[in-house]
Coordinates of C-alpha atoms in Angstrom, one line a residue:
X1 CA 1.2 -6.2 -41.9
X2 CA 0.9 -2.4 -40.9
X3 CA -2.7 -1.0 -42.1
X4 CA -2.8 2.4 -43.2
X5 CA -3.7 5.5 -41.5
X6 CA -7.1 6.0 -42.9
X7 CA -7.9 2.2 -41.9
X8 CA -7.0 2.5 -38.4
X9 CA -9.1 6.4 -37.9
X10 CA -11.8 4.1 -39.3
X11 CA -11.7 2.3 -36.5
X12 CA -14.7 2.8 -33.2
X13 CA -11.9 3.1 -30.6
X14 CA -9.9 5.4 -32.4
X15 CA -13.3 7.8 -33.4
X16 CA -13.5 8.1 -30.0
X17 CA -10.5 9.5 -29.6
X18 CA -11.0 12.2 -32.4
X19 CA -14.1 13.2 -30.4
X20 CA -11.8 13.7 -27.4
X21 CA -8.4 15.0 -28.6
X22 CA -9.7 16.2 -32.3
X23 CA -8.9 14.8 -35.5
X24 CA -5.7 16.6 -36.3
X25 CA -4.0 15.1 -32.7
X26 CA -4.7 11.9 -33.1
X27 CA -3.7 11.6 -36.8
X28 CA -0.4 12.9 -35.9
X29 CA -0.4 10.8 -32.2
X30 CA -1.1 7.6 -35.1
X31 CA 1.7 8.4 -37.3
X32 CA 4.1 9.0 -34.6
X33 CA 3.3 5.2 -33.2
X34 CA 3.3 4.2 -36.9
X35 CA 6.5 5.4 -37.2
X36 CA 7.7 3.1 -34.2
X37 CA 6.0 0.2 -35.3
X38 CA 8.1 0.3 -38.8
X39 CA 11.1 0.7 -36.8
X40 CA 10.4 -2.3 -34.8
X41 CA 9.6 -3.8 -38.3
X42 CA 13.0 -3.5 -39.0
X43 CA 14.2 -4.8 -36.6
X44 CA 12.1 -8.0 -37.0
X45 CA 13.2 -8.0 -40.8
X46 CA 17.4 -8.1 -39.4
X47 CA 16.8 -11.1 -37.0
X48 CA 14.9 -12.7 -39.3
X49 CA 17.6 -12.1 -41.8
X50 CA 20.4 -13.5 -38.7
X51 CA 18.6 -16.6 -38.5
X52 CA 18.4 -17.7 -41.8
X53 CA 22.2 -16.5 -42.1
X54 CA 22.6 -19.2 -39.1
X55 CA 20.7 -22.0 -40.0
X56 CA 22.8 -22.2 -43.5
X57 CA 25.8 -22.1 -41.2
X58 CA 24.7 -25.3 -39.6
X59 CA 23.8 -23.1 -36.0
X60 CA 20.7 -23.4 -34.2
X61 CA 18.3 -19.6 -35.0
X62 CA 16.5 -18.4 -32.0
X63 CA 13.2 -18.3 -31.9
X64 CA 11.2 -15.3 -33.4
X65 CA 7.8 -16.5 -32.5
X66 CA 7.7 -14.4 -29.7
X67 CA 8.5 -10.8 -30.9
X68 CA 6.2 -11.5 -34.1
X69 CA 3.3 -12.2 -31.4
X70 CA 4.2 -8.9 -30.0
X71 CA 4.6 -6.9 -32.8
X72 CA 1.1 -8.1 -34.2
X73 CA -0.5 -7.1 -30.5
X74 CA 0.8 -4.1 -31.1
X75 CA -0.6 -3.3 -34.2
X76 CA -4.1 -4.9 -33.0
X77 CA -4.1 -2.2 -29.8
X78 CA -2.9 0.5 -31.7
X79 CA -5.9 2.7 -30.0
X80 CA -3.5 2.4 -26.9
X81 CA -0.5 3.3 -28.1
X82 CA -1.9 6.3 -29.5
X83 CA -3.5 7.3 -26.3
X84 CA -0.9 7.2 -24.8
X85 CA 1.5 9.4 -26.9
X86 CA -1.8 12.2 -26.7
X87 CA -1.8 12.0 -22.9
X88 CA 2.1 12.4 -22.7
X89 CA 1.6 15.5 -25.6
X90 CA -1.1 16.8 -23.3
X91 CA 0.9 16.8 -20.1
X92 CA 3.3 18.6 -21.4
X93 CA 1.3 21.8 -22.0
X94 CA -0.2 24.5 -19.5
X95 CA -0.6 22.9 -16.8
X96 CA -0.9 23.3 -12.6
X97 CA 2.3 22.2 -11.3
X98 CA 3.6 21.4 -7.7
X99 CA 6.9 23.2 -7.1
X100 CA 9.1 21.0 -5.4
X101 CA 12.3 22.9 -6.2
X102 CA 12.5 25.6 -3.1
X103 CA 12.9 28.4 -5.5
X104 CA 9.9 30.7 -4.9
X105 CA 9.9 33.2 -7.9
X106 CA 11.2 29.8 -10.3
X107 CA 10.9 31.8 -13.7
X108 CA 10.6 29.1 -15.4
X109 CA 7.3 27.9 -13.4
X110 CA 5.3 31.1 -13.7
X111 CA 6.8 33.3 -10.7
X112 CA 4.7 34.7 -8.0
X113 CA 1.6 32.2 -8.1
X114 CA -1.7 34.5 -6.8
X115 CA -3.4 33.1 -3.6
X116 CA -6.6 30.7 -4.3
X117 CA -9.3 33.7 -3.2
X118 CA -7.5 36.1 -5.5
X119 CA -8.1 33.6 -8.3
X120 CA -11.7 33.2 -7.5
X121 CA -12.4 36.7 -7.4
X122 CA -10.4 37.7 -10.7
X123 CA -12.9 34.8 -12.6
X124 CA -16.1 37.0 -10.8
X125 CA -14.7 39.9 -12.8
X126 CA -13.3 38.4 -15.9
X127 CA -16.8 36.4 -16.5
X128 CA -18.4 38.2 -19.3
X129 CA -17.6 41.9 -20.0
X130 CA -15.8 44.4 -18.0
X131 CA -15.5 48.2 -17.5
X132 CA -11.6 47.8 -18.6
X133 CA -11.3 51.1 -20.6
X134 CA -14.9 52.5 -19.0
X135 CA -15.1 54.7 -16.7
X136 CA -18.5 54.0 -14.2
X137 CA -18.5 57.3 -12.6
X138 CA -18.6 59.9 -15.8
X139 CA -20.1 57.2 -18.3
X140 CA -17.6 58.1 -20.6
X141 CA -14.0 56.1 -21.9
X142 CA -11.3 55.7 -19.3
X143 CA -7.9 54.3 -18.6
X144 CA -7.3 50.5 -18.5
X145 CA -4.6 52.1 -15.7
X146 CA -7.4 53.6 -13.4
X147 CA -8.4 51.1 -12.1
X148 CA -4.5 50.6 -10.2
X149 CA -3.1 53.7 -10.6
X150 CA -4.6 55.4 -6.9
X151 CA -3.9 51.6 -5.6
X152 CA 0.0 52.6 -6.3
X153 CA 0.1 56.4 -5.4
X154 CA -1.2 56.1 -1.9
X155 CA 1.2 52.8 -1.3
X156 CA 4.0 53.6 -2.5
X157 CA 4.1 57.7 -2.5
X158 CA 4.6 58.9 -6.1
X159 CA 2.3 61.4 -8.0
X160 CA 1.6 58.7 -10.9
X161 CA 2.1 55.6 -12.2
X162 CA 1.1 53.0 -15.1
X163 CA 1.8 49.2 -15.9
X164 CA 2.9 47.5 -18.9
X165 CA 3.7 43.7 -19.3
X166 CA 7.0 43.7 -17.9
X167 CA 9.2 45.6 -15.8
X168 CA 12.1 45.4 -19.4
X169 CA 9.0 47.0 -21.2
X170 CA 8.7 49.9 -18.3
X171 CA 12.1 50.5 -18.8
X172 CA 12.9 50.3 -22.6
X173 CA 9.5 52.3 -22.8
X174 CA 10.6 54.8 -20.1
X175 CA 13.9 55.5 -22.0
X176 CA 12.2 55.5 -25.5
X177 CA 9.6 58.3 -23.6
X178 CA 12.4 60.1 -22.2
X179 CA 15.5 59.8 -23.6
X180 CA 15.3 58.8 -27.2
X181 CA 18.1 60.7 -29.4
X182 CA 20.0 61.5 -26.2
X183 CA 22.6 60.1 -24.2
X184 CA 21.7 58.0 -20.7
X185 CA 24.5 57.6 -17.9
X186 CA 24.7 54.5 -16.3
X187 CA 27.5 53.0 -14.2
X188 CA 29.7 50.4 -15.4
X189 CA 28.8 48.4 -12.4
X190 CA 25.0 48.3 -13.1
X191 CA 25.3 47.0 -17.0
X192 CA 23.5 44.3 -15.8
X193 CA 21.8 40.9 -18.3
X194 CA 18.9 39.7 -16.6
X195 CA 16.8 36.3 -18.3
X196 CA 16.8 35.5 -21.7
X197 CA 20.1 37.4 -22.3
X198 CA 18.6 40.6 -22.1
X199 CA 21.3 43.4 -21.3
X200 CA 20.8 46.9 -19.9
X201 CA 23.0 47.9 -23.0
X202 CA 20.8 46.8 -25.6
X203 CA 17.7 47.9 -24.2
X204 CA 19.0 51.3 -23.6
X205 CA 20.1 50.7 -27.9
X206 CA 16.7 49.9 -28.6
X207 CA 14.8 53.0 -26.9
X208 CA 16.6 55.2 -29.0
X209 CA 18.9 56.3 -26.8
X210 CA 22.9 56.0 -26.7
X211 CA 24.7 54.2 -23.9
X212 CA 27.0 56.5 -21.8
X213 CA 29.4 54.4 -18.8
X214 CA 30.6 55.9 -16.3
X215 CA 32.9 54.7 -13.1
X216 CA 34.0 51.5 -12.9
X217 CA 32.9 47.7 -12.7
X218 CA 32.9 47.8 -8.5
X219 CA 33.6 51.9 -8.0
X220 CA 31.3 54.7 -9.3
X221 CA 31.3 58.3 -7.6
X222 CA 28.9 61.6 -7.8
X223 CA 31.8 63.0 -9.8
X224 CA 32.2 60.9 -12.3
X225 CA 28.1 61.3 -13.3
X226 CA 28.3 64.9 -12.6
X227 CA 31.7 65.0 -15.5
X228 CA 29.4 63.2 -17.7
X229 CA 25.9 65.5 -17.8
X230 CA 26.0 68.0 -21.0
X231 CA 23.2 69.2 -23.3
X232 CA 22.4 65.9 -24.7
X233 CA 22.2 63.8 -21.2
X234 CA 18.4 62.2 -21.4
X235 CA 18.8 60.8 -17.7
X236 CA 20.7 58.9 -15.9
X237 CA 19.4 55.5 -15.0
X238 CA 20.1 53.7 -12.0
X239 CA 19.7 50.0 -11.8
X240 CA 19.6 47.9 -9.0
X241 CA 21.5 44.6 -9.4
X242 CA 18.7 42.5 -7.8
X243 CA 19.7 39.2 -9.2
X244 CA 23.9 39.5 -8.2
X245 CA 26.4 41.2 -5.8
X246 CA 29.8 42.6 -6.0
X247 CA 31.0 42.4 -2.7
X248 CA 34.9 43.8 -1.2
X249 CA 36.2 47.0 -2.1
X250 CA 33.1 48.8 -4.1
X251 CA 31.4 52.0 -4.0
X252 CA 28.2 52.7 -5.8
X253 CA 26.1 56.3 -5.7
X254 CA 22.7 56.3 -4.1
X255 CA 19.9 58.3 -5.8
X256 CA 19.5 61.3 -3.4
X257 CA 23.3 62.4 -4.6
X258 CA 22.0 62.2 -8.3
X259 CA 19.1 64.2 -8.0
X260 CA 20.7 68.0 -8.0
X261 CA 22.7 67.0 -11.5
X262 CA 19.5 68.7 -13.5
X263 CA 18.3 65.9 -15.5
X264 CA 16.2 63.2 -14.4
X265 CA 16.5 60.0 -12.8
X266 CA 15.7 56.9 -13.3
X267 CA 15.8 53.8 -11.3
X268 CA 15.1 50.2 -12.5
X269 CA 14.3 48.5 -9.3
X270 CA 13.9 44.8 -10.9
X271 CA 12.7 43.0 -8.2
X272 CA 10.1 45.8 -6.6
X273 CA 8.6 45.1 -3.1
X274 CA 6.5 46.9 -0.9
X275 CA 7.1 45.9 2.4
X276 CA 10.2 45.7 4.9
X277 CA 11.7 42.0 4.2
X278 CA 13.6 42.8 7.8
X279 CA 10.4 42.2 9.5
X280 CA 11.3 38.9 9.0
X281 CA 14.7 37.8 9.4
X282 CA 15.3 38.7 5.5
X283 CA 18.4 40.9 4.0
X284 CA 17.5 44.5 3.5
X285 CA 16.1 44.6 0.2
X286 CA 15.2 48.6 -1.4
X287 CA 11.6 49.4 -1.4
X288 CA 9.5 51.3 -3.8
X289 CA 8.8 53.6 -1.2
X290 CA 12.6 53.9 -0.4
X291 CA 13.0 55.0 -3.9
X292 CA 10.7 57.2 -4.2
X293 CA 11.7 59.4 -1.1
X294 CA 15.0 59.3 -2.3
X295 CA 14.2 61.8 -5.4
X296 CA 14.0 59.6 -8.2
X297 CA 12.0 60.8 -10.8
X298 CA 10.7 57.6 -12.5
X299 CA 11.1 54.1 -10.6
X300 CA 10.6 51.0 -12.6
X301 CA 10.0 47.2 -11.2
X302 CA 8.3 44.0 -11.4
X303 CA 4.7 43.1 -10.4
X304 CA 5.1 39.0 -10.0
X305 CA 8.3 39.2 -8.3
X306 CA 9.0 40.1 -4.7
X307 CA 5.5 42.1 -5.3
X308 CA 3.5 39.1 -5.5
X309 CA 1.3 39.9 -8.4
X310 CA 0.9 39.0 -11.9
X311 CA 3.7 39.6 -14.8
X312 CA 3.7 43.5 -15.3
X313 CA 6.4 46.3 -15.4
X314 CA 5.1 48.8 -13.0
X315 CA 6.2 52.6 -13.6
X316 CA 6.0 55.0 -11.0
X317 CA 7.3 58.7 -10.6
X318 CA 6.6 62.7 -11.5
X319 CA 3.3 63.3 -12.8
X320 CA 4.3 65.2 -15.8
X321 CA 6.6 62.4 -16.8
X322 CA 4.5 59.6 -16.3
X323 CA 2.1 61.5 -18.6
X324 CA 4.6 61.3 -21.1
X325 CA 5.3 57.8 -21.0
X326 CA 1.4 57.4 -21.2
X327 CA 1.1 59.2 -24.1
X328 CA 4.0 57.5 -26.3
X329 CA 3.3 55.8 -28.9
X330 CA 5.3 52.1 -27.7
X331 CA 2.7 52.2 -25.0
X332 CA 0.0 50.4 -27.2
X333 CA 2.4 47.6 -28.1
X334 CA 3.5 46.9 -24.5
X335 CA 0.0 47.7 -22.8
X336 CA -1.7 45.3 -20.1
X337 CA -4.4 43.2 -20.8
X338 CA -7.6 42.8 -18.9
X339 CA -6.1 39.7 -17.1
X340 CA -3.3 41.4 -15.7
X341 CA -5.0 44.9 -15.1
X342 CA -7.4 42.7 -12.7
X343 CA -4.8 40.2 -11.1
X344 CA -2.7 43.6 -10.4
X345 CA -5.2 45.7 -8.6
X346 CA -6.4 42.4 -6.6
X347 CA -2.8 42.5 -5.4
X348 CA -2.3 45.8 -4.6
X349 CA -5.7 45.7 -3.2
X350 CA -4.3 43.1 -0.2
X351 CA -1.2 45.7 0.8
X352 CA -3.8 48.5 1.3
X353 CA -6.7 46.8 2.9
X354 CA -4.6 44.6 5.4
X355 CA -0.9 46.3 5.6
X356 CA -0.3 43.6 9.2
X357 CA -2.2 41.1 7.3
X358 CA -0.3 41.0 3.8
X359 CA 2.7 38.3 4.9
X360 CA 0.2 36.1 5.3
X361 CA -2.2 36.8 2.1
X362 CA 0.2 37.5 -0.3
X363 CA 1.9 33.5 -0.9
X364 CA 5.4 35.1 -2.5
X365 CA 5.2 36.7 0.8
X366 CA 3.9 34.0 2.9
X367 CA 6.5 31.5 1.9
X368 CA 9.7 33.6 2.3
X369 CA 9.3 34.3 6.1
X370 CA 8.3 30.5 6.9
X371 CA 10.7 29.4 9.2
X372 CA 13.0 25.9 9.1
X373 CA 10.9 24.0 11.9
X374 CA 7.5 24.4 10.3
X375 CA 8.9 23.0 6.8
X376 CA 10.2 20.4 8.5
X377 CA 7.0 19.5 9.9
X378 CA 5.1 19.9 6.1
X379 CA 7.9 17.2 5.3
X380 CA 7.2 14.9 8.1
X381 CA 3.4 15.1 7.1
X382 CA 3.8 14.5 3.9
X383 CA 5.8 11.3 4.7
X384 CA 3.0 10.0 7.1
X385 CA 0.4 10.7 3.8
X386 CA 2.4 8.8 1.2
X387 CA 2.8 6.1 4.2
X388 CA -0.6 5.9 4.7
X389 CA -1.7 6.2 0.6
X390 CA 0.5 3.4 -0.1
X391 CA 0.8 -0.2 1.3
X392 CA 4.1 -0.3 3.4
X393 CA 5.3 -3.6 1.9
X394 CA 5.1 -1.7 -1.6
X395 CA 7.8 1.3 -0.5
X396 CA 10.3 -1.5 0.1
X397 CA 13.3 -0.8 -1.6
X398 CA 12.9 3.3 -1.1
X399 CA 14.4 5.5 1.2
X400 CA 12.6 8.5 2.4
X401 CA 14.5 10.8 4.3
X402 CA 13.4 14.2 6.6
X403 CA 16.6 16.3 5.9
X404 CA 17.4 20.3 6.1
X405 CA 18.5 22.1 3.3
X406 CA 18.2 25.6 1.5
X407 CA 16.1 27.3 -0.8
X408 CA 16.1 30.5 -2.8
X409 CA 14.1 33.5 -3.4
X410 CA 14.6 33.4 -7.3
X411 CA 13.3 35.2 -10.3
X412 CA 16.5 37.8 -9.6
X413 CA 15.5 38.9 -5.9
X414 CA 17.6 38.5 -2.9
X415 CA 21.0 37.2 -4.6
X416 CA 22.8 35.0 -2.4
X417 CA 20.7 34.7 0.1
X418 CA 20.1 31.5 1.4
X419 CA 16.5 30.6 3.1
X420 CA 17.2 27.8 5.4
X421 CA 14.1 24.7 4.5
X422 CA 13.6 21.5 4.7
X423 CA 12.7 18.2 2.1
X424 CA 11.4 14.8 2.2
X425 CA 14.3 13.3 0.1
X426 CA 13.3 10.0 -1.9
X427 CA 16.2 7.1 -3.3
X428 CA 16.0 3.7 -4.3
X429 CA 17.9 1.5 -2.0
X430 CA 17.3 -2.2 -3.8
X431 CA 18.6 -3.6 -7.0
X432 CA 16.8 -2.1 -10.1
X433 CA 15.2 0.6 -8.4
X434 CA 14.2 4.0 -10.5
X435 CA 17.5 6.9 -10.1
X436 CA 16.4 10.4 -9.1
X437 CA 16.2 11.2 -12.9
X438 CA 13.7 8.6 -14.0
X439 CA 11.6 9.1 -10.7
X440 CA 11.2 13.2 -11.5
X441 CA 10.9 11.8 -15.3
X442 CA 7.7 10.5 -14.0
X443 CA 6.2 13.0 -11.6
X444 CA 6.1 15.0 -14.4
X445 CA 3.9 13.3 -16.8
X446 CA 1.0 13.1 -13.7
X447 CA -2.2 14.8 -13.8
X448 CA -0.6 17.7 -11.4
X449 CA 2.9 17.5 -12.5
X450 CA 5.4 17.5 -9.7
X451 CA 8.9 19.4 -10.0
X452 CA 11.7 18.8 -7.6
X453 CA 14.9 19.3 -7.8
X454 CA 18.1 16.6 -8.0
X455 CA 21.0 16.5 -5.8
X456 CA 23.5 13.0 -4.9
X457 CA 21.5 11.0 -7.4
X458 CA 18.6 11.9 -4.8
X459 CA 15.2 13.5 -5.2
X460 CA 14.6 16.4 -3.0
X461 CA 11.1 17.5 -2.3
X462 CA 11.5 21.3 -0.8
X463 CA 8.6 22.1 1.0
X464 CA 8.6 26.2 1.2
X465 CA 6.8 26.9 -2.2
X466 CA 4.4 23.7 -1.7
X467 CA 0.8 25.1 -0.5
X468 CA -0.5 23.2 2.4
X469 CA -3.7 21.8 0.0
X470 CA -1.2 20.5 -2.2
X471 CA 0.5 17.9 0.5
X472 CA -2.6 15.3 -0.4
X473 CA -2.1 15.4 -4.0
X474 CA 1.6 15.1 -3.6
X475 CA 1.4 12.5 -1.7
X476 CA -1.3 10.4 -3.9
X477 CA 0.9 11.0 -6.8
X478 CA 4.1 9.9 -4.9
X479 CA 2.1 6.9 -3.9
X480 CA 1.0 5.6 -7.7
X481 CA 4.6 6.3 -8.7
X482 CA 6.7 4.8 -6.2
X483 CA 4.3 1.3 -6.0
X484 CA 4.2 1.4 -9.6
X485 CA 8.1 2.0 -9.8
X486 CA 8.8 -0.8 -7.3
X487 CA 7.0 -3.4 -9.2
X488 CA 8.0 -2.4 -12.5
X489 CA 11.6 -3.9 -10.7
X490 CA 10.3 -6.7 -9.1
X491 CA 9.0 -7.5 -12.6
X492 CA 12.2 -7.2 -14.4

């Protein structure tokens, strides 16, 4: 009863699927519901099989009517079917997403998102060609790096600087620069794994260089660095641990005792940022600029972290040694692309032009110092939207709640620190009503996906990384979900 493929592409609904999705996609989508259709052929074989096994026992067979009439609809609307498996294969991919979850910097949605004018601009200069390794002013080739590099010397006070993709490139590239074939000191404490399982360790392994520990896990002192520099120290590397604490009885060496050892000194920042999170209400977190004054020689950190920027490992220090890194050869295979070399100077750009203004134009920045009573009131708003986008009678049988909670910084900054927020919190109250999981199993197969997070067999909407233009689509999407949830249980 099941056509083959080439039958059903033959077919005018399904051509005009090829001419949206392409051939390939819909010839797999086709198989895929194929595949399902068998199955449920199967299944239709075995109770067809259990009734005739019944009526030769004397027992009255069920009726099979029914799922034959559906399994033939089935096959006559296959068109539908395989849309629907190439919309769900489509949401899945890159798409916008609302985050929900609190976490600002949530790795695994993309970090520090760039402000809607920056994203404007950076298509005015991405349209066509660009002067990425040109230089206007001599009419001769430049640096992709120029176009930055002054950005970073005047903010955050070092004689050079450069950017690679990421801020484990700037380091394994700084050590590979500096330090390949000799020995690097670092602190027991400071052995740190960040994402991915990617340890300080291994990245030290594979610039060349060999591992040297010092102190111990919660107490390193000047001496024990000073006991360890001989003739085949490369540096010693400082690393912040951005994304944990040890708290009690610890001691740890800042960088201005490290500087008179006679070799140089290098310090991994992670999370970098620019500006004083005090300002704010925020724990103390080290600055660039902190670093620098402090006598480090090369400081390495993140670009769409607490910087606000795009993905890049941002390397700043001594000019001769910055030349060096420039020059290596790694630094092709890690280099930035025109996407990011844009994206980054935009950034930097907004902490130069507007130092009083930047909490508000950077968004990392903006949404860490909003305070508890202003989320609250984005919740309460967004309420009043899905209230008013959806018929009241149609939210029976849901709960939506205005209730305080806390959020995070993420993406390895500010460990431990707790942002107070607030969430519109959504649960089923009646009899067959959606759980938390199948609710956020829907928002994200929308057209703008929405992530939340789950908590009590409840689904809490955190409203500090959720831009203000996003509250009407939330609220749209909340509204097609929850009627359609609510009478997908009246019906059953």
């Amino acid at each position: 009863m099941i056509p083959k493929v080439d039958i059903f592409l033959q077919k005018k609904a399904m051509q005009a699927l090829i001419g949206e999705y392409g051939r390939n996609s819909v010839t797999e989508a086709l198989r895929e519901a194929l595949a399902g259709l068998r199955r449920q052929a199967e299944q239709l074989e075995k109770g067809t099989v259990a009734r005739a096994e019944q009526l030769e026992n004397g027992a009255a067979a069920e009726a099979e009517q029914p799922e034959r009439e559906q399994f033939i609809r089935e096959i006559e609307t296959m068109e539908e079917s395989v849309k629907r498996i190439l919309v769900r294969k489509q949401s899945c991919r890159f798409h916008h997403v609302i985050n929900a979850t609190g976490t600002v910097l949530h790795t695994n949605l993309g970090r520090a998102p760039l402000a809607q004018e920056q994203v404007f601009r950076l298509e005015e200069k991405l349209q066509g060609y660009s002067n990425l390794e040109y230089d206007l002013c001599r009419g001769k080739r430049g640096e992709r790096y120029s176009h930055f590099e002054e950005l970073l010397i005047r903010l955050t006070g070092a004689e050079a600087a450069v950017a690679v993709n990421n801020n484990a490139a700037a380091v394994l590239l700084t050590l590979s620069a500096l330090s390949a074939g000799k020995e690097v000191i670092v602190s027991r404490g400071e052995l740190i794994e960040i994402g991915g399982k990617f340890r300080i360790p291994e990245v030290i392994e594979q610039g060349g260089a060999v591992l040297r520990e010092v102190g111990t896990t919660n107490k390193t002192h000047r001496e024990d660095y000073a006991r360890a520099v001989n003739e085949h120290t490369g540096a010693i590397l400082k690393v912040h641990t951005s994304n944990y604490r040890i708290q009690g009885f610890t001691e740890s060496v800042p960088v201005t005792e490290l500087t008179g050892l006679g070799v140089p000194v290098i310090e991994d920042l992670g999370s970098g940022v620019l500006v004083n999170l005090e300002t704010f209400g925020l724990e103390h977190e080290p600055t660039v600029q902190e670093a620098v004054r402090s006598g480090a020689d090369v400081v390495c950190f993140s670009g769409d972290k607490l910087l606000g920027g795009p993905q890049a490992g941002i390397i700043a220090g001594k000019k001769e040694l910055i030349g060096r890194i420039k020059t290596h050869p790694l630094m092709r295979a890690v280099r930035i692309d025109k996407f990011t070399a844009a994206a980054l100077e935009m950034t930097l750009q907004e902490y130069e032009k507007a130092p009083d203004a930047v909490w508000e134009r950077i968004p990392v920045l903006r949404m860490l110092k909003q305070k508890q009573p202003q989320l609250r009131d984005r919740a309460v708003r967004l309420r009043d939207m899905l209230l008013a986008q959806a018929e009241k009678a149609e939210l029976e049988g849901w709960r939506l709640e205005i209730l305080d909670c806390c959020s995070q910084a993420g993406g390895g900054s500010l460990p431990g620190q707790e942002l107070p927020s607030a969430a519109m919190v959504i649960s089923g109250t009646a009899a067959g009503m959606p759980g938390a999981e199948q609710l956020q199993e829907r928002l994200r197969f929308l057209e703008t996906p929405v992530i939340g997070r789950i908590a009590r067999d409840k689904l809490w909407l955190d409203m500090r990384a959720v831009f203000e233009e996003e509250l009407p689509i939330l609220a749209a999407e909340l509204a097609e979900v929850m009627t359609g949830q609510r009478k997908d249980a009246r019906e059953k």
